[in-house]
JSON list of C-alpha atoms and ligand atoms in Angstrom, two decimals:
[
{"chain": "Y", "resi": 21, "resn": "MET", "atom": "CA", "xyz": [8.60, 1.61, 12.85]},
{"chain": "Y", "resi": 22, "resn": "GLY", "atom": "CA", "xyz": [5.26, 1.05, 14.52]},
{"chain": "Y", "resi": 23, "resn": "VAL", "atom": "CA", "xyz": [1.97, 2.05, 12.94]},
{"chain": "Y", "resi": 24, "resn": "GLN", "atom": "CA", "xyz": [2.14, 3.97, 9.66]},
{"chain": "Y", "resi": 25, "resn": "ILE", "atom": "CA", "xyz": [-0.75, 5.70, 7.91]},
{"chain": "Y", "resi": 26, "resn": "SER", "atom": "CA", "xyz": [-0.83, 6.06, 4.13]},
{"chain": "Y", "resi": 27, "resn": "PRO", "atom": "CA", "xyz": [-3.86, 8.06, 2.96]},
{"chain": "Y", "resi": 28, "resn": "SER", "atom": "CA", "xyz": [-4.96, 7.22, -0.58]},
{"chain": "Y", "resi": 29, "resn": "ILE", "atom": "CA", "xyz": [-5.37, 10.28, -2.77]},
{"chain": "Y", "resi": 30, "resn": "LEU", "atom": "CA", "xyz": [-7.75, 8.27, -4.95]},
{"chain": "Y", "resi": 31, "resn": "SER", "atom": "CA", "xyz": [-10.51, 9.78, -2.81]},
{"chain": "Y", "resi": 32, "resn": "ALA", "atom": "CA", "xyz": [-9.07, 13.32, -3.00]},
{"chain": "Y", "resi": 33, "resn": "ASP", "atom": "CA", "xyz": [-9.99, 16.07, -5.45]},
{"chain": "Y", "resi": 34, "resn": "PHE", "atom": "CA", "xyz": [-7.84, 15.32, -8.51]},
{"chain": "Y", "resi": 35, "resn": "ALA", "atom": "CA", "xyz": [-8.06, 18.94, -9.67]},
{"chain": "Y", "resi": 36, "resn": "GLU", "atom": "CA", "xyz": [-6.33, 20.01, -6.46]},
{"chain": "Y", "resi": 37, "resn": "LEU", "atom": "CA", "xyz": [-3.90, 17.17, -5.88]},
{"chain": "Y", "resi": 38, "resn": "ALA", "atom": "CA", "xyz": [-0.95, 19.06, -4.40]},
{"chain": "Y", "resi": 39, "resn": "ALA", "atom": "CA", "xyz": [-3.23, 20.97, -2.02]},
{"chain": "Y", "resi": 40, "resn": "GLU", "atom": "CA", "xyz": [-5.04, 17.75, -1.08]},
{"chain": "Y", "resi": 41, "resn": "CYS", "atom": "CA", "xyz": [-1.69, 16.16, -0.24]},
{"chain": "Y", "resi": 42, "resn": "GLU", "atom": "CA", "xyz": [-0.83, 19.12, 1.99]},
{"chain": "Y", "resi": 43, "resn": "ARG", "atom": "CA", "xyz": [-4.00, 18.53, 4.00]},
{"chain": "Y", "resi": 44, "resn": "VAL", "atom": "CA", "xyz": [-2.45, 15.41, 5.55]},
{"chain": "Y", "resi": 45, "resn": "ALA", "atom": "CA", "xyz": [1.13, 16.71, 5.85]},
{"chain": "Y", "resi": 46, "resn": "GLY", "atom": "CA", "xyz": [2.51, 15.97, 9.28]},
{"chain": "Y", "resi": 47, "resn": "ALA", "atom": "CA", "xyz": [-0.29, 13.50, 10.07]},
{"chain": "Y", "resi": 48, "resn": "ALA", "atom": "CA", "xyz": [0.48, 10.92, 7.36]},
{"chain": "Y", "resi": 49, "resn": "ASP", "atom": "CA", "xyz": [3.63, 8.85, 6.97]},
{"chain": "Y", "resi": 50, "resn": "TRP", "atom": "CA", "xyz": [3.06, 8.34, 3.25]},
{"chain": "Y", "resi": 51, "resn": "LEU", "atom": "CA", "xyz": [0.88, 9.48, 0.39]},
{"chain": "Y", "resi": 52, "resn": "HIS", "atom": "CA", "xyz": [-0.63, 6.42, -1.25]},
{"chain": "Y", "resi": 53, "resn": "VAL", "atom": "CA", "xyz": [-0.90, 6.93, -5.01]},
{"chain": "Y", "resi": 54, "resn": "ASP", "atom": "CA", "xyz": [-3.07, 4.40, -6.87]},
{"chain": "Y", "resi": 55, "resn": "VAL", "atom": "CA", "xyz": [-1.85, 3.93, -10.43]},
{"chain": "Y", "resi": 56, "resn": "MET", "atom": "CA", "xyz": [-4.45, 2.07, -12.53]},
{"chain": "Y", "resi": 57, "resn": "ASP", "atom": "CA", "xyz": [-4.04, 1.30, -16.21]},
{"chain": "Y", "resi": 58, "resn": "ASN", "atom": "CA", "xyz": [-7.47, 0.17, -17.40]},
{"chain": "Y", "resi": 59, "resn": "HIS", "atom": "CA", "xyz": [-5.93, -3.27, -18.13]},
{"chain": "Y", "resi": 60, "resn": "PHE", "atom": "CA", "xyz": [-4.87, -4.91, -14.87]},
{"chain": "Y", "resi": 61, "resn": "VAL", "atom": "CA", "xyz": [-7.93, -3.27, -13.31]},
{"chain": "Y", "resi": 62, "resn": "PRO", "atom": "CA", "xyz": [-10.94, -1.79, -15.13]},
{"chain": "Y", "resi": 63, "resn": "ASN", "atom": "CA", "xyz": [-10.36, 1.71, -13.80]},
{"chain": "Y", "resi": 64, "resn": "LEU", "atom": "CA", "xyz": [-7.93, 4.37, -15.08]},
{"chain": "Y", "resi": 65, "resn": "THR", "atom": "CA", "xyz": [-6.34, 6.94, -12.79]},
{"chain": "Y", "resi": 66, "resn": "LEU", "atom": "CA", "xyz": [-2.93, 8.51, -13.30]},
{"chain": "Y", "resi": 67, "resn": "GLY", "atom": "CA", "xyz": [0.60, 7.56, -14.26]},
{"chain": "Y", "resi": 68, "resn": "LEU", "atom": "CA", "xyz": [4.25, 8.52, -14.13]},
{"chain": "Y", "resi": 69, "resn": "PRO", "atom": "CA", "xyz": [4.01, 12.16, -15.35]},
{"chain": "Y", "resi": 70, "resn": "ILE", "atom": "CA", "xyz": [1.58, 13.08, -12.58]},
{"chain": "Y", "resi": 71, "resn": "VAL", "atom": "CA", "xyz": [3.61, 11.19, -9.97]},
{"chain": "Y", "resi": 72, "resn": "GLU", "atom": "CA", "xyz": [6.71, 13.09, -11.14]},
{"chain": "Y", "resi": 73, "resn": "ALA", "atom": "CA", "xyz": [4.84, 16.38, -10.85]},
{"chain": "Y", "resi": 74, "resn": "LEU", "atom": "CA", "xyz": [3.55, 15.54, -7.38]},
{"chain": "Y", "resi": 75, "resn": "LEU", "atom": "CA", "xyz": [7.00, 14.54, -6.18]},
{"chain": "Y", "resi": 76, "resn": "LYS", "atom": "CA", "xyz": [8.19, 18.09, -6.89]},
{"chain": "Y", "resi": 77, "resn": "ARG", "atom": "CA", "xyz": [5.42, 19.56, -4.77]},
{"chain": "Y", "resi": 78, "resn": "VAL", "atom": "CA", "xyz": [4.96, 17.33, -1.72]},
{"chain": "Y", "resi": 79, "resn": "SER", "atom": "CA", "xyz": [7.18, 16.68, 1.27]},
{"chain": "Y", "resi": 80, "resn": "THR", "atom": "CA", "xyz": [5.50, 13.48, 2.47]},
{"chain": "Y", "resi": 81, "resn": "PRO", "atom": "CA", "xyz": [7.08, 10.31, 0.98]},
{"chain": "Y", "resi": 82, "resn": "VAL", "atom": "CA", "xyz": [5.11, 8.78, -1.86]},
{"chain": "Y", "resi": 83, "resn": "ASP", "atom": "CA", "xyz": [3.86, 5.17, -1.73]},
{"chain": "Y", "resi": 84, "resn": "CYS", "atom": "CA", "xyz": [2.97, 4.09, -5.27]},
{"chain": "Y", "resi": 85, "resn": "HIS", "atom": "CA", "xyz": [0.53, 1.19, -5.63]},
{"chain": "Y", "resi": 86, "resn": "LEU", "atom": "CA", "xyz": [0.82, 0.02, -9.21]},
{"chain": "Y", "resi": 87, "resn": "MET", "atom": "CA", "xyz": [-2.31, -1.76, -10.43]},
{"chain": "Y", "resi": 88, "resn": "ILE", "atom": "CA", "xyz": [-0.84, -2.16, -13.88]},
{"chain": "Y", "resi": 89, "resn": "ASP", "atom": "CA", "xyz": [0.18, -4.82, -16.36]},
{"chain": "Y", "resi": 90, "resn": "ASP", "atom": "CA", "xyz": [3.87, -5.44, -17.03]},
{"chain": "Y", "resi": 91, "resn": "PRO", "atom": "CA", "xyz": [5.38, -4.02, -13.83]},
{"chain": "Y", "resi": 92, "resn": "ASP", "atom": "CA", "xyz": [8.61, -5.70, -14.93]},
{"chain": "Y", "resi": 93, "resn": "ARG", "atom": "CA", "xyz": [8.94, -2.83, -17.39]},
{"chain": "Y", "resi": 94, "resn": "TRP", "atom": "CA", "xyz": [6.96, -0.02, -15.77]},
{"chain": "Y", "resi": 95, "resn": "ALA", "atom": "CA", "xyz": [7.62, -0.24, -12.02]},
{"chain": "Y", "resi": 96, "resn": "PRO", "atom": "CA", "xyz": [11.31, 0.81, -11.83]},
{"chain": "Y", "resi": 97, "resn": "PRO", "atom": "CA", "xyz": [10.69, 4.27, -13.38]},
{"chain": "Y", "resi": 98, "resn": "TYR", "atom": "CA", "xyz": [8.49, 5.18, -10.40]},
{"chain": "Y", "resi": 99, "resn": "ALA", "atom": "CA", "xyz": [11.43, 4.41, -8.12]},
{"chain": "Y", "resi": 100, "resn": "GLU", "atom": "CA", "xyz": [13.80, 6.35, -10.38]},
{"chain": "Y", "resi": 101, "resn": "ALA", "atom": "CA", "xyz": [11.40, 9.31, -10.21]},
{"chain": "Y", "resi": 102, "resn": "GLY", "atom": "CA", "xyz": [11.77, 9.41, -6.43]},
{"chain": "Y", "resi": 103, "resn": "ALA", "atom": "CA", "xyz": [8.85, 7.46, -4.97]},
{"chain": "Y", "resi": 104, "resn": "GLY", "atom": "CA", "xyz": [9.86, 6.17, -1.53]},
{"chain": "Y", "resi": 105, "resn": "SER", "atom": "CA", "xyz": [7.97, 2.92, -1.96]},
{"chain": "Y", "resi": 106, "resn": "VAL", "atom": "CA", "xyz": [6.82, 1.14, -5.11]},
{"chain": "Y", "resi": 107, "resn": "THR", "atom": "CA", "xyz": [4.38, -1.78, -4.91]},
{"chain": "Y", "resi": 108, "resn": "PHE", "atom": "CA", "xyz": [3.57, -4.03, -7.86]},
{"chain": "Y", "resi": 109, "resn": "HIS", "atom": "CA", "xyz": [1.01, -6.84, -8.11]},
{"chain": "Y", "resi": 110, "resn": "VAL", "atom": "CA", "xyz": [2.40, -10.36, -8.14]},
{"chain": "Y", "resi": 111, "resn": "GLU", "atom": "CA", "xyz": [-0.44, -11.40, -10.47]},
{"chain": "Y", "resi": 112, "resn": "ALA", "atom": "CA", "xyz": [0.89, -9.01, -13.14]},
{"chain": "Y", "resi": 113, "resn": "ALA", "atom": "CA", "xyz": [4.62, -9.69, -12.83]},
{"chain": "Y", "resi": 114, "resn": "ALA", "atom": "CA", "xyz": [6.54, -12.09, -15.08]},
{"chain": "Y", "resi": 115, "resn": "ASN", "atom": "CA", "xyz": [9.48, -12.18, -12.65]},
{"chain": "Y", "resi": 116, "resn": "PRO", "atom": "CA", "xyz": [8.51, -10.78, -9.22]},
{"chain": "Y", "resi": 117, "resn": "VAL", "atom": "CA", "xyz": [11.98, -11.21, -7.71]},
{"chain": "Y", "resi": 118, "resn": "GLN", "atom": "CA", "xyz": [13.57, -9.23, -10.52]},
{"chain": "Y", "resi": 119, "resn": "VAL", "atom": "CA", "xyz": [10.96, -6.47, -10.24]},
{"chain": "Y", "resi": 120, "resn": "ALA", "atom": "CA", "xyz": [11.64, -6.17, -6.51]},
{"chain": "Y", "resi": 121, "resn": "ARG", "atom": "CA", "xyz": [15.40, -6.08, -7.11]},
{"chain": "Y", "resi": 122, "resn": "ASP", "atom": "CA", "xyz": [15.03, -3.44, -9.81]},
{"chain": "Y", "resi": 123, "resn": "ILE", "atom": "CA", "xyz": [12.88, -1.25, -7.54]},
{"chain": "Y", "resi": 124, "resn": "ARG", "atom": "CA", "xyz": [15.42, -1.52, -4.74]},
{"chain": "Y", "resi": 125, "resn": "ALA", "atom": "CA", "xyz": [18.31, -0.84, -7.12]},
{"chain": "Y", "resi": 126, "resn": "ALA", "atom": "CA", "xyz": [16.53, 2.35, -8.18]},
{"chain": "Y", "resi": 127, "resn": "GLY", "atom": "CA", "xyz": [16.44, 3.49, -4.56]},
{"chain": "Y", "resi": 128, "resn": "ALA", "atom": "CA", "xyz": [12.90, 2.76, -3.36]},
{"chain": "Y", "resi": 129, "resn": "ARG", "atom": "CA", "xyz": [11.41, 0.27, -0.96]},
{"chain": "Y", "resi": 130, "resn": "ALA", "atom": "CA", "xyz": [10.00, -2.72, -2.85]},
{"chain": "Y", "resi": 131, "resn": "GLY", "atom": "CA", "xyz": [6.43, -3.77, -2.16]},
{"chain": "Y", "resi": 132, "resn": "MET", "atom": "CA", "xyz": [4.43, -6.66, -3.57]},
{"chain": "Y", "resi": 133, "resn": "ALA", "atom": "CA", "xyz": [0.63, -6.79, -3.53]},
{"chain": "Y", "resi": 134, "resn": "VAL", "atom": "CA", "xyz": [-1.74, -9.76, -3.58]},
{"chain": "Y", "resi": 135, "resn": "LYS", "atom": "CA", "xyz": [-5.37, -9.57, -4.68]},
{"chain": "Y", "resi": 136, "resn": "PRO", "atom": "CA", "xyz": [-8.04, -11.10, -2.41]},
{"chain": "Y", "resi": 137, "resn": "GLY", "atom": "CA", "xyz": [-8.20, -14.27, -4.51]},
{"chain": "Y", "resi": 138, "resn": "THR", "atom": "CA", "xyz": [-4.43, -14.82, -4.54]},
{"chain": "Y", "resi": 139, "resn": "ASP", "atom": "CA", "xyz": [-3.10, -17.44, -2.14]},
{"chain": "Y", "resi": 140, "resn": "ILE", "atom": "CA", "xyz": [-0.05, -16.19, -0.24]},
{"chain": "Y", "resi": 141, "resn": "GLU", "atom": "CA", "xyz": [1.51, -19.60, 0.46]},
{"chain": "Y", "resi": 142, "resn": "PRO", "atom": "CA", "xyz": [3.30, -19.94, -2.91]},
{"chain": "Y", "resi": 143, "resn": "TRP", "atom": "CA", "xyz": [4.86, -16.50, -2.44]},
{"chain": "Y", "resi": 144, "resn": "LEU", "atom": "CA", "xyz": [6.06, -16.62, 1.15]},
{"chain": "Y", "resi": 145, "resn": "HIS", "atom": "CA", "xyz": [9.55, -17.60, 0.03]},
{"chain": "Y", "resi": 146, "resn": "LEU", "atom": "CA", "xyz": [9.83, -14.20, -1.71]},
{"chain": "Y", "resi": 147, "resn": "LEU", "atom": "CA", "xyz": [9.38, -12.18, 1.46]},
{"chain": "Y", "resi": 148, "resn": "PRO", "atom": "CA", "xyz": [13.13, -11.68, 2.06]},
{"chain": "Y", "resi": 149, "resn": "GLU", "atom": "CA", "xyz": [13.30, -9.91, -1.32]},
{"chain": "Y", "resi": 150, "resn": "LEU", "atom": "CA", "xyz": [10.64, -7.41, -0.24]},
{"chain": "Y", "resi": 151, "resn": "ASP", "atom": "CA", "xyz": [10.31, -4.41, 2.07]},
{"chain": "Y", "resi": 152, "resn": "MET", "atom": "CA", "xyz": [6.51, -4.59, 2.20]},
{"chain": "Y", "resi": 153, "resn": "LEU", "atom": "CA", "xyz": [3.73, -7.05, 1.43]},
{"chain": "Y", "resi": 154, "resn": "LEU", "atom": "CA", "xyz": [0.36, -5.52, 0.60]},
{"chain": "Y", "resi": 155, "resn": "VAL", "atom": "CA", "xyz": [-2.66, -7.66, 1.42]},
{"chain": "Y", "resi": 156, "resn": "MET", "atom": "CA", "xyz": [-5.60, -6.22, -0.52]},
{"chain": "Y", "resi": 157, "resn": "THR", "atom": "CA", "xyz": [-8.76, -6.07, 1.58]},
{"chain": "Y", "resi": 158, "resn": "VAL", "atom": "CA", "xyz": [-10.96, -5.20, -1.43]},
{"chain": "Y", "resi": 159, "resn": "GLU", "atom": "CA", "xyz": [-10.80, -6.19, -5.07]},
{"chain": "Y", "resi": 160, "resn": "PRO", "atom": "CA", "xyz": [-8.38, -3.59, -6.51]},
{"chain": "Y", "resi": 161, "resn": "GLY", "atom": "CA", "xyz": [-9.79, -0.93, -8.81]},
{"chain": "Y", "resi": 162, "resn": "PHE", "atom": "CA", "xyz": [-12.04, 1.40, -6.86]},
{"chain": "Y", "resi": 163, "resn": "GLY", "atom": "CA", "xyz": [-12.22, 3.33, -3.61]},
{"chain": "Y", "resi": 164, "resn": "GLY", "atom": "CA", "xyz": [-15.11, 3.17, -1.20]},
{"chain": "Y", "resi": 165, "resn": "GLN", "atom": "CA", "xyz": [-15.68, -0.61, -1.27]},
{"chain": "Y", "resi": 166, "resn": "SER", "atom": "CA", "xyz": [-16.55, -2.81, 1.69]},
{"chain": "Y", "resi": 167, "resn": "PHE", "atom": "CA", "xyz": [-13.73, -4.22, 3.80]},
{"chain": "Y", "resi": 168, "resn": "MET", "atom": "CA", "xyz": [-13.15, -7.97, 3.36]},
{"chain": "Y", "resi": 169, "resn": "ALA", "atom": "CA", "xyz": [-12.68, -9.31, 6.87]},
{"chain": "Y", "resi": 170, "resn": "ASP", "atom": "CA", "xyz": [-11.95, -12.75, 5.43]},
{"chain": "Y", "resi": 171, "resn": "MET", "atom": "CA", "xyz": [-8.50, -11.45, 4.40]},
{"chain": "Y", "resi": 172, "resn": "MET", "atom": "CA", "xyz": [-7.38, -11.29, 8.05]},
{"chain": "Y", "resi": 173, "resn": "PRO", "atom": "CA", "xyz": [-6.11, -14.92, 8.10]},
{"chain": "Y", "resi": 174, "resn": "LYS", "atom": "CA", "xyz": [-3.83, -13.96, 5.18]},
{"chain": "Y", "resi": 175, "resn": "VAL", "atom": "CA", "xyz": [-2.46, -11.01, 7.18]},
{"chain": "Y", "resi": 176, "resn": "ARG", "atom": "CA", "xyz": [-1.90, -13.33, 10.16]},
{"chain": "Y", "resi": 177, "resn": "ARG", "atom": "CA", "xyz": [-0.10, -15.86, 7.97]},
{"chain": "Y", "resi": 178, "resn": "VAL", "atom": "CA", "xyz": [2.28, -13.18, 6.66]},
{"chain": "Y", "resi": 179, "resn": "ARG", "atom": "CA", "xyz": [2.89, -11.88, 10.17]},
{"chain": "Y", "resi": 180, "resn": "GLU", "atom": "CA", "xyz": [3.75, -15.42, 11.30]},
{"chain": "Y", "resi": 181, "resn": "ALA", "atom": "CA", "xyz": [6.20, -15.76, 8.41]},
{"chain": "Y", "resi": 182, "resn": "VAL", "atom": "CA", "xyz": [7.78, -12.39, 9.27]},
{"chain": "Y", "resi": 183, "resn": "LYS", "atom": "CA", "xyz": [8.23, -13.50, 12.87]},
{"chain": "Y", "resi": 184, "resn": "ALA", "atom": "CA", "xyz": [9.50, -16.95, 11.96]},
{"chain": "Y", "resi": 185, "resn": "GLY", "atom": "CA", "xyz": [12.01, -15.54, 9.49]},
{"chain": "Y", "resi": 186, "resn": "ASP", "atom": "CA", "xyz": [12.92, -12.52, 11.64]},
{"chain": "Y", "resi": 187, "resn": "LEU", "atom": "CA", "xyz": [12.26, -10.39, 8.57]},
{"chain": "Y", "resi": 188, "resn": "GLN", "atom": "CA", "xyz": [12.26, -6.60, 8.29]},
{"chain": "Y", "resi": 189, "resn": "LEU", "atom": "CA", "xyz": [9.02, -6.57, 6.30]},
{"chain": "Y", "resi": 190, "resn": "TRP", "atom": "CA", "xyz": [6.11, -4.19, 6.61]},
{"chain": "Y", "resi": 191, "resn": "ILE", "atom": "CA", "xyz": [2.58, -5.54, 6.13]},
{"chain": "Y", "resi": 192, "resn": "GLN", "atom": "CA", "xyz": [0.18, -3.13, 4.43]},
{"chain": "Y", "resi": 193, "resn": "VAL", "atom": "CA", "xyz": [-3.60, -3.41, 4.16]},
{"chain": "Y", "resi": 194, "resn": "ASP", "atom": "CA", "xyz": [-5.58, -1.47, 1.55]},
{"chain": "Y", "resi": 195, "resn": "GLY", "atom": "CA", "xyz": [-9.32, -1.28, 0.96]},
{"chain": "Y", "resi": 196, "resn": "GLY", "atom": "CA", "xyz": [-12.15, -0.43, 3.31]},
{"chain": "Y", "resi": 197, "resn": "VAL", "atom": "CA", "xyz": [-9.74, 0.49, 6.11]},
{"chain": "Y", "resi": 198, "resn": "ALA", "atom": "CA", "xyz": [-11.70, 2.82, 8.38]},
{"chain": "Y", "resi": 199, "resn": "PRO", "atom": "CA", "xyz": [-12.35, 3.51, 12.08]},
{"chain": "Y", "resi": 200, "resn": "ASP", "atom": "CA", "xyz": [-14.55, 0.40, 12.34]},
{"chain": "Y", "resi": 201, "resn": "THR", "atom": "CA", "xyz": [-12.12, -1.99, 10.59]},
{"chain": "Y", "resi": 202, "resn": "ILE", "atom": "CA", "xyz": [-8.57, -0.80, 11.33]},
{"chain": "Y", "resi": 203, "resn": "GLU", "atom": "CA", "xyz": [-8.35, -2.51, 14.73]},
{"chain": "Y", "resi": 204, "resn": "ARG", "atom": "CA", "xyz": [-9.00, -5.92, 13.15]},
{"chain": "Y", "resi": 205, "resn": "CYS", "atom": "CA", "xyz": [-6.19, -5.28, 10.67]},
{"chain": "Y", "resi": 206, "resn": "ALA", "atom": "CA", "xyz": [-3.78, -4.22, 13.40]},
{"chain": "Y", "resi": 207, "resn": "ASP", "atom": "CA", "xyz": [-4.74, -7.17, 15.58]},
{"chain": "Y", "resi": 208, "resn": "ALA", "atom": "CA", "xyz": [-4.04, -9.52, 12.66]},
{"chain": "Y", "resi": 209, "resn": "GLY", "atom": "CA", "xyz": [-0.55, -8.04, 12.24]},
{"chain": "Y", "resi": 210, "resn": "ALA", "atom": "CA", "xyz": [-0.73, -5.22, 9.70]},
{"chain": "Y", "resi": 211, "resn": "ASP", "atom": "CA", "xyz": [1.42, -2.18, 10.39]},
{"chain": "Y", "resi": 212, "resn": "VAL", "atom": "CA", "xyz": [0.92, 0.09, 7.33]},
{"chain": "Y", "resi": 213, "resn": "PHE", "atom": "CA", "xyz": [-2.65, 1.22, 6.77]},
{"chain": "Y", "resi": 214, "resn": "VAL", "atom": "CA", "xyz": [-4.00, 2.70, 3.55]},
{"chain": "Y", "resi": 215, "resn": "ALA", "atom": "CA", "xyz": [-7.23, 4.66, 3.87]},
{"chain": "Y", "resi": 216, "resn": "GLY", "atom": "CA", "xyz": [-8.89, 6.59, 1.08]},
{"chain": "Y", "resi": 217, "resn": "SER", "atom": "CA", "xyz": [-12.47, 7.47, 1.79]},
{"chain": "Y", "resi": 218, "resn": "ALA", "atom": "CA", "xyz": [-11.98, 7.29, 5.57]},
{"chain": "Y", "resi": 219, "resn": "VAL", "atom": "CA", "xyz": [-9.45, 10.14, 5.28]},
{"chain": "Y", "resi": 220, "resn": "TYR", "atom": "CA", "xyz": [-10.53, 12.26, 2.33]},
{"chain": "Y", "resi": 221, "resn": "ARG", "atom": "CA", "xyz": [-14.24, 12.14, 2.98]},
{"chain": "Y", "resi": 222, "resn": "ALA", "atom": "CA", "xyz": [-13.66, 13.32, 6.55]},
{"chain": "Y", "resi": 223, "resn": "ASP", "atom": "CA", "xyz": [-14.08, 17.02, 7.34]},
{"chain": "Y", "resi": 224, "resn": "ASP", "atom": "CA", "xyz": [-10.53, 17.09, 8.68]},
{"chain": "Y", "resi": 225, "resn": "PRO", "atom": "CA", "xyz": [-8.30, 14.58, 6.85]},
{"chain": "Y", "resi": 226, "resn": "ALA", "atom": "CA", "xyz": [-5.32, 15.14, 9.18]},
{"chain": "Y", "resi": 227, "resn": "GLU", "atom": "CA", "xyz": [-7.44, 14.47, 12.24]},
{"chain": "Y", "resi": 228, "resn": "ALA", "atom": "CA", "xyz": [-8.83, 11.34, 10.53]},
{"chain": "Y", "resi": 229, "resn": "CYS", "atom": "CA", "xyz": [-5.23, 10.12, 10.09]},
{"chain": "Y", "resi": 230, "resn": "ARG", "atom": "CA", "xyz": [-4.43, 10.75, 13.74]},
{"chain": "Y", "resi": 231, "resn": "ARG", "atom": "CA", "xyz": [-7.51, 8.85, 14.88]},
{"chain": "Y", "resi": 232, "resn": "LEU", "atom": "CA", "xyz": [-6.78, 5.92, 12.62]},
{"chain": "Y", "resi": 233, "resn": "ARG", "atom": "CA", "xyz": [-3.21, 5.82, 13.95]},
{"chain": "Y", "resi": 234, "resn": "ALA", "atom": "CA", "xyz": [-4.38, 5.82, 17.57]},
{"chain": "Y", "resi": 235, "resn": "SER", "atom": "CA", "xyz": [-6.90, 3.02, 16.92]},
{"chain": "Y", "resi": 236, "resn": "ALA", "atom": "CA", "xyz": [-4.31, 0.90, 15.13]},
{"chain": "Y", "resi": 237, "resn": "ALA", "atom": "CA", "xyz": [-1.67, 1.47, 17.80]},
{"chain": "Y", "resi": 238, "resn": "ALA", "atom": "CA", "xyz": [-4.09, 0.42, 20.54]},
{"chain": "Y", "resi": 239, "resn": "ALA", "atom": "CA", "xyz": [-4.82, -2.86, 18.75]},
{"chain": "Y", "resi": 240, "resn": "SER", "atom": "CA", "xyz": [-1.23, -3.69, 17.73]},
{"chain": "Y", "resi": 241, "resn": "ASP", "atom": "CA", "xyz": [1.25, -5.98, 19.39]},
{"chain": "Y", "resi": 242, "resn": "ALA", "atom": "CA", "xyz": [4.31, -3.71, 19.63]},
{"chain": "Y", "resi": 243, "resn": "SER", "atom": "CA", "xyz": [6.64, -6.72, 19.63]},
{"chain": "Y", "resi": 244, "resn": "TRP", "atom": "CA", "xyz": [5.75, -7.26, 15.95]},
{"chain": "Y", "resi": 245, "resn": "TRP", "atom": "CA", "xyz": [7.28, -4.03, 14.84]},
{"chain": "Y", "resi": 246, "resn": "CYS", "atom": "CA", "xyz": [10.63, -4.10, 13.23]},
{"chain": "Y", "resi": 247, "resn": "ALA", "atom": "CA", "xyz": [13.35, -2.10, 14.91]},
{"chain": "M", "resi": 303, "resn": "DX5", "atom": "C1", "xyz": [-8.29, 0.33, -4.42]},
{"chain": "M", "resi": 303, "resn": "DX5", "atom": "C2", "xyz": [-7.11, 1.17, -4.02]},
{"chain": "M", "resi": 303, "resn": "DX5", "atom": "C3", "xyz": [-7.20, 1.74, -2.68]},
{"chain": "M", "resi": 303, "resn": "DX5", "atom": "C4", "xyz": [-8.35, 2.71, -2.47]},
{"chain": "M", "resi": 303, "resn": "DX5", "atom": "C5", "xyz": [-8.79, 2.52, -1.07]},
{"chain": "M", "resi": 303, "resn": "DX5", "atom": "O1", "xyz": [-7.98, -0.44, -5.53]},
{"chain": "M", "resi": 303, "resn": "DX5", "atom": "O2", "xyz": [-5.93, 0.39, -4.06]},
{"chain": "M", "resi": 303, "resn": "DX5", "atom": "O3", "xyz": [-5.98, 2.35, -2.30]},
{"chain": "M", "resi": 303, "resn": "DX5", "atom": "O4", "xyz": [-8.02, 4.03, -2.67]},
{"chain": "M", "resi": 303, "resn": "DX5", "atom": "O5", "xyz": [-9.94, 3.27, -0.87]},
{"chain": "M", "resi": 303, "resn": "DX5", "atom": "P1", "xyz": [-10.86, 3.04, 0.41]},
{"chain": "M", "resi": 303, "resn": "DX5", "atom": "O6", "xyz": [-10.01, 3.29, 1.60]},
{"chain": "M", "resi": 303, "resn": "DX5", "atom": "O7", "xyz": [-11.95, 4.03, 0.22]},
{"chain": "M", "resi": 303, "resn": "DX5", "atom": "O8", "xyz": [-11.33, 1.61, 0.35]},
{"chain": "M", "resi": 304, "resn": "ZN", "atom": "ZN1", "xyz": [-4.11, 1.28, -3.21]}
]
């Protein structure tokens, strides 16, 4: 696939969501929708009814990042609603393999996210069950935080596992991804880049997406990309 850009609408104007999504149409591969439940993370954003409403209005595929408790129960409905990708947190799941299988069975790509403090080693054996692994580069919960460069070894470790296993797995980074940090992520092996404030606080969000894509592509090893 190569580099993919997934702007986070967390930094958009929530009173104008459909219009804000249109501002990146054609420049973004995905719309990253941060679902927060005030339990798994302290913040509260939006849930299934708003995702369902957005899906009727936007043409760009929707990438749901579920920062919620009990994804075993609540993740599959996002796939059933038509999200193209649904990512749950491993820390919140009782049975991560079953969640991933349920998401896939409902027709979406299955993603699994790990918080900065979560070691990836115990979960590497799950990668064949997944379409994407999200390495958080901030503590989940809020936009506009500082990028954690110390997560790059985790990205490299996942990329090594993808290569070793010849897996068709995308590696997403989320948090503090911006013009001054995206090259490090791409160099470490990420190929799907979430950016909230770097896109929606720019004067021209579509142009911000294009610039991020060009920076990431320049720093990526094209041989990593799945066919
Ligand atoms: C944080 C969210 C991110 C957030 C990123 O918990 O998962 O998607 O929107 O925002 P920036 O790019 O501003 O760090
Ligand atoms: Zn996110």
